[in-house]
CSV table of C-alpha atoms in Angstrom, one decimal:
chain,number,residue,atom,x,y,z
A,272,UNK,CA,57.8,60.6,133.5
A,273,UNK,CA,56.3,64.1,133.5
A,274,UNK,CA,52.8,62.7,134.1
A,275,UNK,CA,54.0,60.5,136.9
A,276,UNK,CA,55.8,63.4,138.5
A,277,UNK,CA,52.7,65.6,138.2
A,278,UNK,CA,50.6,62.9,139.8
A,279,UNK,CA,53.1,62.6,142.6
A,280,UNK,CA,52.7,66.3,143.3
A,281,UNK,CA,48.9,66.1,142.8
A,282,UNK,CA,47.8,62.6,143.9
A,283,UNK,CA,44.1,63.1,143.3
A,284,UNK,CA,44.5,64.0,139.6
A,285,UNK,CA,43.8,61.1,137.1
A,286,UNK,CA,46.5,60.4,134.5
A,287,UNK,CA,44.5,61.8,131.6
A,288,UNK,CA,43.9,65.1,133.5
A,289,UNK,CA,47.6,65.3,134.4
A,290,UNK,CA,48.6,64.9,130.8
A,291,UNK,CA,46.1,67.6,129.8
A,292,UNK,CA,47.4,70.0,132.5
A,293,UNK,CA,51.0,69.4,131.3
A,294,UNK,CA,50.0,70.0,127.7
A,295,UNK,CA,48.0,73.1,128.6
A,296,UNK,CA,51.0,74.5,130.5
A,297,UNK,CA,53.1,74.0,127.4
A,298,UNK,CA,50.5,75.7,125.2
A,299,UNK,CA,50.4,78.7,127.5
A,300,UNK,CA,54.2,79.0,127.3
A,301,UNK,CA,54.2,78.5,123.5
A,302,UNK,CA,51.6,81.2,123.1
A,303,UNK,CA,54.0,83.6,124.9
A,304,UNK,CA,57.1,82.4,123.0
A,305,UNK,CA,55.6,82.1,119.6
A,306,UNK,CA,52.0,83.4,119.5
A,307,UNK,CA,51.1,82.1,116.0
A,308,UNK,CA,52.3,78.5,116.7
A,309,UNK,CA,50.5,78.5,120.0
A,310,UNK,CA,47.3,79.8,118.4
A,311,UNK,CA,47.4,77.1,115.8
A,312,UNK,CA,47.8,74.3,118.4
A,313,UNK,CA,45.0,75.8,120.5
A,314,UNK,CA,42.7,76.1,117.6
A,315,UNK,CA,43.4,72.6,116.2
A,316,UNK,CA,43.7,70.5,119.4
A,317,UNK,CA,42.0,72.4,122.2
A,318,UNK,CA,39.1,74.0,120.2
A,319,UNK,CA,38.9,71.1,117.6
A,320,UNK,CA,38.9,73.2,114.4
A,321,UNK,CA,39.9,71.6,111.2
A,322,UNK,CA,42.5,73.2,109.0
A,323,UNK,CA,39.8,74.1,106.5
A,324,UNK,CA,37.8,75.8,109.2
A,325,UNK,CA,40.8,77.9,110.1
A,326,UNK,CA,41.4,78.9,106.5
A,327,UNK,CA,37.7,79.8,106.0
A,328,UNK,CA,37.6,81.8,109.2
A,329,UNK,CA,41.0,83.3,108.6
A,330,UNK,CA,42.2,82.5,112.1
A,331,UNK,CA,44.7,82.9,113.6
A,332,UNK,CA,45.5,84.8,110.4
A,333,UNK,CA,44.8,84.5,106.7
A,334,UNK,CA,46.9,81.4,105.8
A,335,UNK,CA,46.7,78.8,103.1
A,336,UNK,CA,46.1,75.2,104.1
A,337,UNK,CA,49.8,74.4,103.4
A,338,UNK,CA,51.0,77.2,105.6
A,339,UNK,CA,48.8,76.1,108.5
A,340,UNK,CA,50.0,72.5,108.2
A,341,UNK,CA,53.6,73.7,108.1
A,342,UNK,CA,53.2,75.9,111.2
A,343,UNK,CA,51.4,73.1,112.9
A,344,UNK,CA,54.3,70.8,112.3
A,345,UNK,CA,56.7,73.5,113.7
A,346,UNK,CA,54.5,73.7,116.8
A,347,UNK,CA,54.5,70.0,117.3
A,348,UNK,CA,58.3,69.9,116.9
A,349,UNK,CA,58.5,72.6,119.6
A,350,UNK,CA,56.3,70.5,121.8
A,351,UNK,CA,58.6,67.5,121.4
A,352,UNK,CA,61.7,69.5,122.1
A,353,UNK,CA,60.0,70.9,125.2
A,354,UNK,CA,59.1,67.4,126.4
A,355,UNK,CA,62.6,66.2,125.9
A,356,UNK,CA,64.0,69.2,127.8
A,357,UNK,CA,61.5,68.7,130.7
A,358,UNK,CA,62.3,65.0,130.9
A,359,UNK,CA,66.1,65.8,131.1
A,360,UNK,CA,65.4,68.3,133.9
A,361,UNK,CA,63.2,65.9,135.7
A,362,UNK,CA,65.7,63.0,135.5
A,363,UNK,CA,68.5,65.2,136.8
A,364,UNK,CA,66.3,65.9,140.0
A,365,UNK,CA,65.4,62.3,140.5
């Protein structure tokens, strides 16, 4: 529903780009709300680093593999909660 609403507002944007824009918007907000969780999602899914690369490079901080995976899971839960909240807001406007 969020993608369809975005496309309605921006009719020339393809669906995959609309989804990317929505996810990027969330990532920007997450980096403000919880910088470490936002950094982990950015590094993993936008920059394409593996967990082992993050551990080796000590980014976003010096963490063990287990800690990065745990924080990544927390960030994904935040993403899911944000999606549900946005869907509820959108359905109340429609």
